[in-house]
mmCIF file with all atom_site columns, C-alpha atoms in Angstrom:
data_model
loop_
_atom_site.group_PDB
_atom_site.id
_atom_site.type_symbol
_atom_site.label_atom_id
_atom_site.label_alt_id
_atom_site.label_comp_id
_atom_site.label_asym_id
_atom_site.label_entity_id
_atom_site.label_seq_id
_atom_site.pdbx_PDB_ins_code
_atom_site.Cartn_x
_atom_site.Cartn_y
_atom_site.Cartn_z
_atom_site.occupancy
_atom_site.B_iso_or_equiv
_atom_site.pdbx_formal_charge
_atom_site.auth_seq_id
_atom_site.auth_comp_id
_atom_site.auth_asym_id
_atom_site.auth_atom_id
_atom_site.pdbx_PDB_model_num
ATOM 1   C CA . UNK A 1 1   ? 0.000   0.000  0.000  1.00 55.00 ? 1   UNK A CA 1
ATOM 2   C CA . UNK A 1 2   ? 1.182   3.565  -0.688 1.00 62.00 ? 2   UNK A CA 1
ATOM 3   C CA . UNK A 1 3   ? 2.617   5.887  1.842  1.00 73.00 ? 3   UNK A CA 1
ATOM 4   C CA . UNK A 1 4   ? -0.610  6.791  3.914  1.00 81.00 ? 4   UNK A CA 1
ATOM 5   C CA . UNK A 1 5   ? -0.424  9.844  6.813  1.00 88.00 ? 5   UNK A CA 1
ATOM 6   C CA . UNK A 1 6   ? -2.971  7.778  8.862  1.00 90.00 ? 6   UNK A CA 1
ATOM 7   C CA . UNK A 1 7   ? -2.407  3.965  10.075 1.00 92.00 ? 7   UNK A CA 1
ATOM 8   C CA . UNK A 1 8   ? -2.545  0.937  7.902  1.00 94.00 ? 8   UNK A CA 1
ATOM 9   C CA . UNK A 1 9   ? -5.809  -0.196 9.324  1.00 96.00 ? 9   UNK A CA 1
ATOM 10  C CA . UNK A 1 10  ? -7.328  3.265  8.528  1.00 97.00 ? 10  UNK A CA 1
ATOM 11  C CA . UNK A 1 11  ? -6.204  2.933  4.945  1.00 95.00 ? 11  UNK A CA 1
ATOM 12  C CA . UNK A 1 12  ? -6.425  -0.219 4.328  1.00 96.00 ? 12  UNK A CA 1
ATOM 13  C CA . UNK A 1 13  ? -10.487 0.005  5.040  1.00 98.00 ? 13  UNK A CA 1
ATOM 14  C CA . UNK A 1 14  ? -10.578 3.420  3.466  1.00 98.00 ? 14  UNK A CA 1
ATOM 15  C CA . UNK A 1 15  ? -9.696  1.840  0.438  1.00 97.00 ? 15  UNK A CA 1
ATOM 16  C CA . UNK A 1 16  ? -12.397 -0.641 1.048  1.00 98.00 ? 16  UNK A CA 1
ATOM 17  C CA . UNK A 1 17  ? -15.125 1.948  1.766  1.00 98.00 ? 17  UNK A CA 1
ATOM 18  C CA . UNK A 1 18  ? -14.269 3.791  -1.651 1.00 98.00 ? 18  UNK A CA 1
ATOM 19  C CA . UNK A 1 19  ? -13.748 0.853  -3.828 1.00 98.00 ? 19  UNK A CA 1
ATOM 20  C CA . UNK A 1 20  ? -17.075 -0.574 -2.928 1.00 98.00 ? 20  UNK A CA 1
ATOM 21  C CA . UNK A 1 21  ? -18.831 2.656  -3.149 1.00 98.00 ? 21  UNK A CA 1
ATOM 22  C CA . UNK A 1 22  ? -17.494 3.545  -6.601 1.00 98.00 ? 22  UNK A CA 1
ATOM 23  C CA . UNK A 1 23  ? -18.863 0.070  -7.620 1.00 98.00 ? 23  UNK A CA 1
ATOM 24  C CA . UNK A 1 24  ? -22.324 0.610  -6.377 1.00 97.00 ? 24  UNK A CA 1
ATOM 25  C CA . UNK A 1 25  ? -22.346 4.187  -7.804 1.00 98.00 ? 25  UNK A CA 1
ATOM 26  C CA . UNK A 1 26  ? -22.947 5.529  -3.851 1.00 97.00 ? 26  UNK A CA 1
ATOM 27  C CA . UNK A 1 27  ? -21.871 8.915  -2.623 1.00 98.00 ? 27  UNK A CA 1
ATOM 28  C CA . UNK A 1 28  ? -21.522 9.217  1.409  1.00 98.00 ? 28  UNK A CA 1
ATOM 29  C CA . UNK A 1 29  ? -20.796 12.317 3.452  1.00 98.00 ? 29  UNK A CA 1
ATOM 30  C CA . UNK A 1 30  ? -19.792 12.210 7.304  1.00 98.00 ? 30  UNK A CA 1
ATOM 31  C CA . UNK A 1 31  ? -20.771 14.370 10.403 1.00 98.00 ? 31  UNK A CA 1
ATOM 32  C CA . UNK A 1 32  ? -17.797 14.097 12.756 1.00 98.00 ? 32  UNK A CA 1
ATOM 33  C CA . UNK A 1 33  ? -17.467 15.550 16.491 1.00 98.00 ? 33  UNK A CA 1
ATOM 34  C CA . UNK A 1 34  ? -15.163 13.537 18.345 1.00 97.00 ? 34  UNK A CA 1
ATOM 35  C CA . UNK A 1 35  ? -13.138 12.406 15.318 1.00 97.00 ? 35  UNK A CA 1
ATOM 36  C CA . UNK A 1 36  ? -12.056 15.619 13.813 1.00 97.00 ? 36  UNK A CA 1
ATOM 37  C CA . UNK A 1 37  ? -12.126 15.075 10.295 1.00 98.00 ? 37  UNK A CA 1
ATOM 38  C CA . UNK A 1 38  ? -10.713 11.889 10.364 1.00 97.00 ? 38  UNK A CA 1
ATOM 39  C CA . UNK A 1 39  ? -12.888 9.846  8.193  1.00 98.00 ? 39  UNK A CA 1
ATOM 40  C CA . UNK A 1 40  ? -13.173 12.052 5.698  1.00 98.00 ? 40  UNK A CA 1
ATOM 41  C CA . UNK A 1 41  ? -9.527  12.229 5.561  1.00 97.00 ? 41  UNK A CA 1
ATOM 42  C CA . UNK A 1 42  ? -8.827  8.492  5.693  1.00 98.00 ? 42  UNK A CA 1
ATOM 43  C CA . UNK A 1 43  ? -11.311 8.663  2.323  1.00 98.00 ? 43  UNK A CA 1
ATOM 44  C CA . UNK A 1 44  ? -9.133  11.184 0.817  1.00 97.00 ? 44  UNK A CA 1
ATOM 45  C CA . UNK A 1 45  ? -5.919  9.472  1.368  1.00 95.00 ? 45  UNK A CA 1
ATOM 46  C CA . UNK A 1 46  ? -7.639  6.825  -1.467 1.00 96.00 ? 46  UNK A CA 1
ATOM 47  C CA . UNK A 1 47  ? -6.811  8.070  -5.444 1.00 96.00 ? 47  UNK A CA 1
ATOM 48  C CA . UNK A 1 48  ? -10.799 7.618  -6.814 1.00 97.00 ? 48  UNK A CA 1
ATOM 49  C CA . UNK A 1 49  ? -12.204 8.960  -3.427 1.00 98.00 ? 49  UNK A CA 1
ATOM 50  C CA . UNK A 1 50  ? -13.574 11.669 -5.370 1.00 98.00 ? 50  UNK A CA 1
ATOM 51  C CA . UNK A 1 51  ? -16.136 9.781  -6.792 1.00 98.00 ? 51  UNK A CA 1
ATOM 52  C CA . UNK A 1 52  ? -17.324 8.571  -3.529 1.00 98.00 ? 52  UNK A CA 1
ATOM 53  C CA . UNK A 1 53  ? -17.053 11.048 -0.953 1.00 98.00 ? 53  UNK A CA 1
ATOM 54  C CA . UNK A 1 54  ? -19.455 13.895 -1.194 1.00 98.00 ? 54  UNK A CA 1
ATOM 55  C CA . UNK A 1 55  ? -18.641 16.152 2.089  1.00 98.00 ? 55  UNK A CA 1
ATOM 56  C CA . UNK A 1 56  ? -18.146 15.990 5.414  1.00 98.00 ? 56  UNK A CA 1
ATOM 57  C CA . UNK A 1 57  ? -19.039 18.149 8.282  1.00 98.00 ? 57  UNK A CA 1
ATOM 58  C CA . UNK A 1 58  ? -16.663 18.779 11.383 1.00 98.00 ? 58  UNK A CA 1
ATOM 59  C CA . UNK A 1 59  ? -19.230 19.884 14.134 1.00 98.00 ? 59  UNK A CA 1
ATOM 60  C CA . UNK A 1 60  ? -17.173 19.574 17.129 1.00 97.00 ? 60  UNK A CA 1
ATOM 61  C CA . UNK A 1 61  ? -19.161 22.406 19.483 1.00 97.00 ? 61  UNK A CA 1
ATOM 62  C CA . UNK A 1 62  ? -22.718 22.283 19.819 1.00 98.00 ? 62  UNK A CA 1
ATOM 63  C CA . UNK A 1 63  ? -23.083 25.360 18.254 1.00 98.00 ? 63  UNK A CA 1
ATOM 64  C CA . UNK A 1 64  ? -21.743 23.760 14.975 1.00 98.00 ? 64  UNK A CA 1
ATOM 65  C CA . UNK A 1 65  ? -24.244 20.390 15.808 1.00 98.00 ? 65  UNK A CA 1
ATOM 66  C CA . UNK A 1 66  ? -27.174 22.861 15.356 1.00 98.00 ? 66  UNK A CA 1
ATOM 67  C CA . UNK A 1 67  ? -25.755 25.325 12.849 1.00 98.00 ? 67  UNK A CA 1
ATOM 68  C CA . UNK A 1 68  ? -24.417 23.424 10.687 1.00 98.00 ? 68  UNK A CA 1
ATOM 69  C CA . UNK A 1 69  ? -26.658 19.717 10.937 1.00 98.00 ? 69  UNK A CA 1
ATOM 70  C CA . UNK A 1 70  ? -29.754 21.251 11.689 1.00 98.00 ? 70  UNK A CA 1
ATOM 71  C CA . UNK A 1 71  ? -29.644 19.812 15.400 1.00 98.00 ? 71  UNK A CA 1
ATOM 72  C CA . UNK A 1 72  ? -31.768 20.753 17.451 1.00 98.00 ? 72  UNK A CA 1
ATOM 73  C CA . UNK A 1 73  ? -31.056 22.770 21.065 1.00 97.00 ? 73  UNK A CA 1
ATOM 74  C CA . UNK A 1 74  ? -33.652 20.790 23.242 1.00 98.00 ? 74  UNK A CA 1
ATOM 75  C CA . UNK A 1 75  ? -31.724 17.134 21.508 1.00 98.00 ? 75  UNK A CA 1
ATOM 76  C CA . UNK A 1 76  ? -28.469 18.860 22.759 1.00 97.00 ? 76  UNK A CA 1
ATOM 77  C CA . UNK A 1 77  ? -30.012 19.966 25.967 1.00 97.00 ? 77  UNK A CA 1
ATOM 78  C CA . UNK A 1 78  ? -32.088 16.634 26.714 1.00 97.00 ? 78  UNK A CA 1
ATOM 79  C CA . UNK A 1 79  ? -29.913 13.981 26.085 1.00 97.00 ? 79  UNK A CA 1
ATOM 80  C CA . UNK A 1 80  ? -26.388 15.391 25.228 1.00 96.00 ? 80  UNK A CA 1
ATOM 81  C CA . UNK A 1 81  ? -23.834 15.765 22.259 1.00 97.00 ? 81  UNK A CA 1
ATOM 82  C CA . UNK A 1 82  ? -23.085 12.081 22.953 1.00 97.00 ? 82  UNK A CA 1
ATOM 83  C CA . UNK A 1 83  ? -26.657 10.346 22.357 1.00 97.00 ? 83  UNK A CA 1
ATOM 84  C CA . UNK A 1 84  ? -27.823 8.182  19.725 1.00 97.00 ? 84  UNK A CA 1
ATOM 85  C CA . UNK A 1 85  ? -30.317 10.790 19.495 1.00 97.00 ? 85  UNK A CA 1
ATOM 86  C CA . UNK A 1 86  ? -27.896 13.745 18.746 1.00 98.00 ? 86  UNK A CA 1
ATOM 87  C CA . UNK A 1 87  ? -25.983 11.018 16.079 1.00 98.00 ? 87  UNK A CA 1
ATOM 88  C CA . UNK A 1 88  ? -29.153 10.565 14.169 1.00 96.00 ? 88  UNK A CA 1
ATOM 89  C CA . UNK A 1 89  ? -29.675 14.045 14.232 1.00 97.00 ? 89  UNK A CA 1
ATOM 90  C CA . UNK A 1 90  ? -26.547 14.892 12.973 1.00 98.00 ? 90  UNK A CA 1
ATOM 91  C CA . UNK A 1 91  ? -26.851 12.289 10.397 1.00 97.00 ? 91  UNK A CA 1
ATOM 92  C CA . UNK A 1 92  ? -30.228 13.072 9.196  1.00 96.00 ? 92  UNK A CA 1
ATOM 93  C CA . UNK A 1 93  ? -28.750 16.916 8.944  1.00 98.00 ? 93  UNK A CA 1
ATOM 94  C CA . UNK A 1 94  ? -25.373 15.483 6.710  1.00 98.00 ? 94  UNK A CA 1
ATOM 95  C CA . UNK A 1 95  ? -27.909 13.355 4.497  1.00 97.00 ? 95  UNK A CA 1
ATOM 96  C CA . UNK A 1 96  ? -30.212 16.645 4.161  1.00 97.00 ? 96  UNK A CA 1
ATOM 97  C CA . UNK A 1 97  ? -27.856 18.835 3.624  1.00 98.00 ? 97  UNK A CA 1
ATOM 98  C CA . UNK A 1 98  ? -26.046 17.128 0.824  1.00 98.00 ? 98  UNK A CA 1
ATOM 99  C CA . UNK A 1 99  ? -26.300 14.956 -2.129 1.00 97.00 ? 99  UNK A CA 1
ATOM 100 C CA . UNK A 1 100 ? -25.235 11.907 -0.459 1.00 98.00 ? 100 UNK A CA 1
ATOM 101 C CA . UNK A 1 101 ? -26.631 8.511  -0.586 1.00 98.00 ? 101 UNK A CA 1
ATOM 102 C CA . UNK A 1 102 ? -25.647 7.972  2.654  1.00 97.00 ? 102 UNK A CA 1
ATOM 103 C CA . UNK A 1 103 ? -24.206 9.694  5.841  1.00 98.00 ? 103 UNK A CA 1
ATOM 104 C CA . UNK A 1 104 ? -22.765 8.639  8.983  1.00 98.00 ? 104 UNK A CA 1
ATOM 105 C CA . UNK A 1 105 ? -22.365 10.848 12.304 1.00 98.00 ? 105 UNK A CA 1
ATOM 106 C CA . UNK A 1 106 ? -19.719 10.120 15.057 1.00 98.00 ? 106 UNK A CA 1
ATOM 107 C CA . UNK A 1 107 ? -19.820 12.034 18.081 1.00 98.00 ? 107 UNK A CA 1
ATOM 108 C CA . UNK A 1 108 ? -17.977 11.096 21.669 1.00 97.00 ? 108 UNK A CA 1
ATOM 109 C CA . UNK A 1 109 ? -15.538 11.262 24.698 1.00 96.00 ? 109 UNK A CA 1
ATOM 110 C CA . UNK A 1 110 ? -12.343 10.822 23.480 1.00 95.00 ? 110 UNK A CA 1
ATOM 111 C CA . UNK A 1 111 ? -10.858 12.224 26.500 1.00 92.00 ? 111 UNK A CA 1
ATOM 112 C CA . UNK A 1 112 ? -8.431  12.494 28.397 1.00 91.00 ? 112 UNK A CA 1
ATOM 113 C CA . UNK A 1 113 ? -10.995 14.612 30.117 1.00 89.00 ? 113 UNK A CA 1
ATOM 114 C CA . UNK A 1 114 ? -14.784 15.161 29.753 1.00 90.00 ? 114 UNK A CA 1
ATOM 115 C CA . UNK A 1 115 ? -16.023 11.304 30.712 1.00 91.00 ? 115 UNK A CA 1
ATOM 116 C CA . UNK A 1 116 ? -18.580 10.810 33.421 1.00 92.00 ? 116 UNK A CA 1
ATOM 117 C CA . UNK A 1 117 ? -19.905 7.798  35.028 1.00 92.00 ? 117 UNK A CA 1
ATOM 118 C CA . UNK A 1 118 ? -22.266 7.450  32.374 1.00 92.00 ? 118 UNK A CA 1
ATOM 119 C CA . UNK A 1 119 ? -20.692 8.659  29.132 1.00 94.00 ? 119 UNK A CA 1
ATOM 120 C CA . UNK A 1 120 ? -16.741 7.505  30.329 1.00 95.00 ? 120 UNK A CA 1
ATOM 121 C CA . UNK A 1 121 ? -14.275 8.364  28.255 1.00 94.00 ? 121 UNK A CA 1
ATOM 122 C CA . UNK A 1 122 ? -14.025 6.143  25.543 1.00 96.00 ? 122 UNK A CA 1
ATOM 123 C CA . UNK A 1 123 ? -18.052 6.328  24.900 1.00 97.00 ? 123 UNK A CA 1
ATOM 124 C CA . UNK A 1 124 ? -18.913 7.312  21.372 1.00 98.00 ? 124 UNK A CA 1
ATOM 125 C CA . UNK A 1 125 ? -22.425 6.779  19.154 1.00 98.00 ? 125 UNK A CA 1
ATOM 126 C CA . UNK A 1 126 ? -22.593 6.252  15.890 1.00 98.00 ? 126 UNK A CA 1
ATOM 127 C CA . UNK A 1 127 ? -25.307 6.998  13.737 1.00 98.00 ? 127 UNK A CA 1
ATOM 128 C CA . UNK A 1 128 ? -26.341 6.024  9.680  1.00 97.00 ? 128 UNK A CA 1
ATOM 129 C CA . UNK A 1 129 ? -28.787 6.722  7.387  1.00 96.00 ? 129 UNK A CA 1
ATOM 130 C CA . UNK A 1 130 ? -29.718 5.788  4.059  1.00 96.00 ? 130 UNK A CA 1
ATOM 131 C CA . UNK A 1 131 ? -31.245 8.196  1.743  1.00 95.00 ? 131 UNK A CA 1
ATOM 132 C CA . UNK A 1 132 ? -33.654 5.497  0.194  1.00 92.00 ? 132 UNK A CA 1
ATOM 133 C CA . UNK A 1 133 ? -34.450 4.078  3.689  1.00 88.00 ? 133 UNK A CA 1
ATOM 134 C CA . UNK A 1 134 ? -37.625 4.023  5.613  1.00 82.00 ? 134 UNK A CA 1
ATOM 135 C CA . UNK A 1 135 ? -38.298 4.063  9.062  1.00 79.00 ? 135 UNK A CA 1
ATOM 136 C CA . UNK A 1 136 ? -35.539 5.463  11.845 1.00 77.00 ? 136 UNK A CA 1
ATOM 137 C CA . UNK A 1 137 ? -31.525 5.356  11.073 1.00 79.00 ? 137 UNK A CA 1
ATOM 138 C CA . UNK A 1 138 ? -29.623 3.260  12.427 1.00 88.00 ? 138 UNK A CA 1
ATOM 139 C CA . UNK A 1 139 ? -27.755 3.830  15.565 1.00 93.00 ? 139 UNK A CA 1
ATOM 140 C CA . UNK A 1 140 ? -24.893 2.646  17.748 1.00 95.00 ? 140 UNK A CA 1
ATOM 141 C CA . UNK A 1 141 ? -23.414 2.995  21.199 1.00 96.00 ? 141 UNK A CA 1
ATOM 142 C CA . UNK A 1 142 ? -19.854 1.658  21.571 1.00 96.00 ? 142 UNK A CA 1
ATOM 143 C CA . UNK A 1 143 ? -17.805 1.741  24.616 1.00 95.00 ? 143 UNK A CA 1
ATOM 144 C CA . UNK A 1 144 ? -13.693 1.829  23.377 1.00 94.00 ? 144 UNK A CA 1
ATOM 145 C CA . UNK A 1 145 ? -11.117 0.668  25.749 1.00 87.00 ? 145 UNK A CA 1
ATOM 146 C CA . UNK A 1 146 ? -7.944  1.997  25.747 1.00 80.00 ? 146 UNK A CA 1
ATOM 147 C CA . UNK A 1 147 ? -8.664  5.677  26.560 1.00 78.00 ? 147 UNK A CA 1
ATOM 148 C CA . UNK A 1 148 ? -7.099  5.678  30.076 1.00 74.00 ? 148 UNK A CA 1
ATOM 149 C CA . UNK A 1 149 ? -3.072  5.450  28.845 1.00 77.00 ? 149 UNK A CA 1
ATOM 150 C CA . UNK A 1 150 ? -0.784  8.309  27.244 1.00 82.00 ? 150 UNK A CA 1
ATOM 151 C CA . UNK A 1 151 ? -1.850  7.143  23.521 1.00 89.00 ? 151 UNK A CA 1
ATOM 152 C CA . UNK A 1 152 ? -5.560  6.905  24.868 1.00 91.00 ? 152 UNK A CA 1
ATOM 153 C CA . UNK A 1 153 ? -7.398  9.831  22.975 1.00 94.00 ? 153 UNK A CA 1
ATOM 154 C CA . UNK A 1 154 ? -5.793  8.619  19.746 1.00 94.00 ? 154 UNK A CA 1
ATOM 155 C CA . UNK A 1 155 ? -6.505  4.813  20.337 1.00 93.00 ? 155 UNK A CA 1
ATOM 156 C CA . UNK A 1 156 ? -10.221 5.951  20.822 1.00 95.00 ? 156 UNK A CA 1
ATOM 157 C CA . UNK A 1 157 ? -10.108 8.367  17.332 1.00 96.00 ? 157 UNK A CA 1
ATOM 158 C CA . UNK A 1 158 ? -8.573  5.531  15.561 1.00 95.00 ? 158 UNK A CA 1
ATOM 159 C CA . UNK A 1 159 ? -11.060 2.893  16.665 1.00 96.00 ? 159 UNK A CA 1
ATOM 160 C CA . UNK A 1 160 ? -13.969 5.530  16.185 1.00 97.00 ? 160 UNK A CA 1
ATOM 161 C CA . UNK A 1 161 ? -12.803 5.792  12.761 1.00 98.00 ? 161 UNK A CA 1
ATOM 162 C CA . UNK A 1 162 ? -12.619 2.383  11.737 1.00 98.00 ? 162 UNK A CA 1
ATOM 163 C CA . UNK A 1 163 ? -16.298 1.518  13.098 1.00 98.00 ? 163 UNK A CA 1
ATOM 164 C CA . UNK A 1 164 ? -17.159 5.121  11.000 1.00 98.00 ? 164 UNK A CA 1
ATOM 165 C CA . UNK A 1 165 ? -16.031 3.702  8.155  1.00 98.00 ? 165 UNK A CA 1
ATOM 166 C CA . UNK A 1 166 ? -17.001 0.270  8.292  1.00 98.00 ? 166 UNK A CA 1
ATOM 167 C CA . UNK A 1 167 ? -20.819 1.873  8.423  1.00 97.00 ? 167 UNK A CA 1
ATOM 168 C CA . UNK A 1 168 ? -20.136 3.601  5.365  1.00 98.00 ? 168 UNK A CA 1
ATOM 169 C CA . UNK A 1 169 ? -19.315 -0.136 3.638  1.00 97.00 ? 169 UNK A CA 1
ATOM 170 C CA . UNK A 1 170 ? -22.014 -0.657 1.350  1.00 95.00 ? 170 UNK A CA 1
#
């Protein structure tokens, strides 16, 4: 594989997520919080991605959540920037707000700081939906270990990443 700024892993399933995308003819676009871009970088790292990845959103304060994705305050305010609820909306917002087939939404506590006893560090949703879907997206809690050592905020990015992109798999 080519030189790559972002781990093999990343790539490797990057290359995955635009290969089978450009096959099926499927644009995606990403709302990220907690990862930063990364997704949408890891898509750009691939030659071809163009053809695949239609935009991504980096809504890292709430103020961007609601701005940019359309979320709404009383989501934010109920159940918190790390909710299934707040993914989907964030999601629903990427999907409506561009010409996407599909759109994920990542939003957590990557720490070091910011965890509580029920959203540790290490907590992140997940989010997907599928412009030619019915019903309510799909949505995803994950608990990532790792986030309590020196490399821990990056070991919780990376993994966030790699379950981001695995949702964008067609």
């Amino acid at each position: 594989m080519p030189l790559s700024l972002l781990p093999d892993d990343v790539a490797a399933l990057a290359a995955r997520v635009v290969s089978e995308n450009t096959a099926s003819s499927r644009k995606v676009a990403v709302a990220e919080s907690c990862t930063g871009g990364l997704v949408a970088a890891a898509l750009t790292e691939i030659a071809g991605s163009s053809a695949v990845l239609d935009r991504g959103f980096v809504t890292y304060s709430n103020e961007a959540k609601m701005e940019m994705l359309g979320v709404a305050s009383d989501i934010i305010e109920t159940f918190g920037a790390v909710s299934i609820a707040c993914a989907w909306a964030m999601a629903k917002g990427a999907l409506e707000r561009s010409g996407a087939d599909v759109a994920v939404a990542i939003s957590g506590v990557a720490g070091p700081g910011g965890g509580t006893s029920l959203k540790p560090v290490g907590t992140v949703v997940f989010a997907r939906v599928v412009r030619t879907a019915a019903g309510e997206p799909e949505g995803e809690l994950k608990f990532f270990e790792g986030g309590e050592g020196p490399d821990g905020r990056a070991e919780i990015r990376r993994q966030a990443t790699l379950c981001a992109l695995e949702l964008l798999l067609p």
